[in-house]
């Protein structure tokens, strides 16, 4: 019974870990722009796995997420551009950012 529990625990850990890597990516923001829906950012490392197919690797920070937009702009203007970006499943053409984590 202990072996089964151990194997189950290990398999759950690895399935969660591999899923997590599909929804985040660390890199340097190399371009930003603004659109009606909010702010678009582009990383030098591409996009997370769940964002494949987003136009030109743009990721959307929705307009209503003012804190994320403010932090991104402040870091961009200060020259600190390394972020870990956590994304949600694509609901529109652009991949949606759910969290940003400045690395510097």
Tab-separated table of C-alpha atoms in Angstrom:
chain	number	residue	atom	x	y	z
A	1	UNK	CA	0.000	0.000	0.000
A	2	UNK	CA	2.829	2.432	0.785
A	3	UNK	CA	4.364	1.836	-2.636
A	4	UNK	CA	1.060	2.711	-4.329
A	5	UNK	CA	0.747	5.946	-2.381
A	6	UNK	CA	4.319	6.875	-3.173
A	7	UNK	CA	3.835	6.223	-6.899
A	8	UNK	CA	0.576	8.171	-6.914
A	9	UNK	CA	2.213	11.103	-5.160
A	10	UNK	CA	5.145	11.116	-7.577
A	11	UNK	CA	2.891	10.925	-10.632
A	12	UNK	CA	0.709	13.788	-9.348
A	13	UNK	CA	3.785	15.909	-8.702
A	14	UNK	CA	5.170	15.420	-12.199
A	15	UNK	CA	1.833	15.944	-13.939
A	16	UNK	CA	1.369	19.250	-12.092
A	17	UNK	CA	4.933	20.309	-12.819
A	18	UNK	CA	4.713	19.629	-16.545
A	19	UNK	CA	1.363	21.443	-16.793
A	20	UNK	CA	2.800	24.491	-15.015
A	21	UNK	CA	5.643	24.863	-17.489
A	22	UNK	CA	3.097	25.160	-20.276
A	23	UNK	CA	1.625	28.324	-18.771
A	24	UNK	CA	4.630	30.468	-17.893
A	25	UNK	CA	7.878	31.686	-19.418
A	26	UNK	CA	10.773	33.880	-18.314
A	27	UNK	CA	12.387	36.319	-20.701
A	28	UNK	CA	13.099	39.929	-21.529
A	29	UNK	CA	10.321	42.146	-22.805
A	30	UNK	CA	11.522	43.294	-26.210
A	31	UNK	CA	8.436	45.165	-27.385
A	32	UNK	CA	5.257	46.689	-26.014
A	33	UNK	CA	2.247	48.287	-27.656
A	34	UNK	CA	-1.259	49.357	-26.719
A	35	UNK	CA	-4.527	48.207	-28.267
A	36	UNK	CA	-8.204	48.709	-27.377
A	37	UNK	CA	-8.230	45.620	-25.177
A	38	UNK	CA	-5.139	46.635	-23.181
A	39	UNK	CA	-1.369	46.358	-23.441
A	40	UNK	CA	0.508	43.821	-25.563
A	41	UNK	CA	3.950	42.564	-24.589
A	42	UNK	CA	6.461	40.406	-26.429
A	43	UNK	CA	9.243	38.332	-24.836
A	44	UNK	CA	12.565	37.477	-26.462
A	45	UNK	CA	11.999	33.832	-25.500
A	46	UNK	CA	8.690	33.444	-27.347
A	47	UNK	CA	5.456	32.353	-25.664
A	48	UNK	CA	4.491	29.615	-23.196
A	49	UNK	CA	3.133	26.375	-24.624
A	50	UNK	CA	-0.500	27.285	-23.992
A	51	UNK	CA	-0.049	30.410	-26.147
A	52	UNK	CA	1.127	28.742	-29.349
A	53	UNK	CA	-0.438	30.466	-32.329
A	54	UNK	CA	-0.934	33.875	-30.725
A	55	UNK	CA	-0.308	36.532	-33.428
A	56	UNK	CA	3.392	37.443	-33.656
A	57	UNK	CA	3.978	36.164	-30.073
A	58	UNK	CA	2.048	39.062	-28.528
A	59	UNK	CA	0.564	38.481	-25.070
A	60	UNK	CA	-2.304	40.652	-23.807
A	61	UNK	CA	-2.517	42.324	-20.411
A	62	UNK	CA	-6.191	43.282	-20.308
A	63	UNK	CA	-7.076	46.929	-19.810
A	64	UNK	CA	-8.795	46.257	-16.479
A	65	UNK	CA	-5.565	44.840	-14.992
A	66	UNK	CA	-4.152	48.288	-14.278
A	67	UNK	CA	-1.652	47.145	-11.641
A	68	UNK	CA	0.014	44.691	-14.049
A	69	UNK	CA	0.120	47.346	-16.778
A	70	UNK	CA	1.591	49.906	-14.349
A	71	UNK	CA	4.290	47.533	-13.082
A	72	UNK	CA	5.182	46.481	-16.636
A	73	UNK	CA	5.457	50.088	-17.810
A	74	UNK	CA	7.482	51.128	-14.754
A	75	UNK	CA	9.932	48.255	-15.247
A	76	UNK	CA	10.126	48.926	-19.012
A	77	UNK	CA	10.882	52.630	-18.466
A	78	UNK	CA	13.554	51.832	-15.851
A	79	UNK	CA	15.305	49.459	-18.256
A	80	UNK	CA	14.540	46.365	-16.169
A	81	UNK	CA	12.857	44.075	-18.655
A	82	UNK	CA	13.266	40.530	-17.307
A	83	UNK	CA	9.925	38.981	-16.321
A	84	UNK	CA	8.274	35.671	-15.707
A	85	UNK	CA	4.908	35.840	-17.434
A	86	UNK	CA	2.091	33.506	-16.376
A	87	UNK	CA	-0.623	33.041	-18.979
A	88	UNK	CA	-4.197	31.797	-19.154
A	89	UNK	CA	-5.728	29.675	-21.880
A	90	UNK	CA	-6.338	31.651	-25.052
A	91	UNK	CA	-9.908	32.919	-25.216
A	92	UNK	CA	-9.368	35.303	-28.130
A	93	UNK	CA	-6.665	35.742	-30.730
A	94	UNK	CA	-4.116	36.945	-28.169
A	95	UNK	CA	-2.797	34.953	-25.251
A	96	UNK	CA	-3.920	36.555	-21.973
A	97	UNK	CA	-1.476	37.357	-19.181
A	98	UNK	CA	-2.749	36.439	-15.718
A	99	UNK	CA	0.339	37.409	-13.686
A	100	UNK	CA	3.713	39.044	-14.159
A	101	UNK	CA	6.717	38.567	-11.925
A	102	UNK	CA	9.592	41.019	-12.453
A	103	UNK	CA	12.855	39.135	-12.072
A	104	UNK	CA	15.094	42.093	-11.350
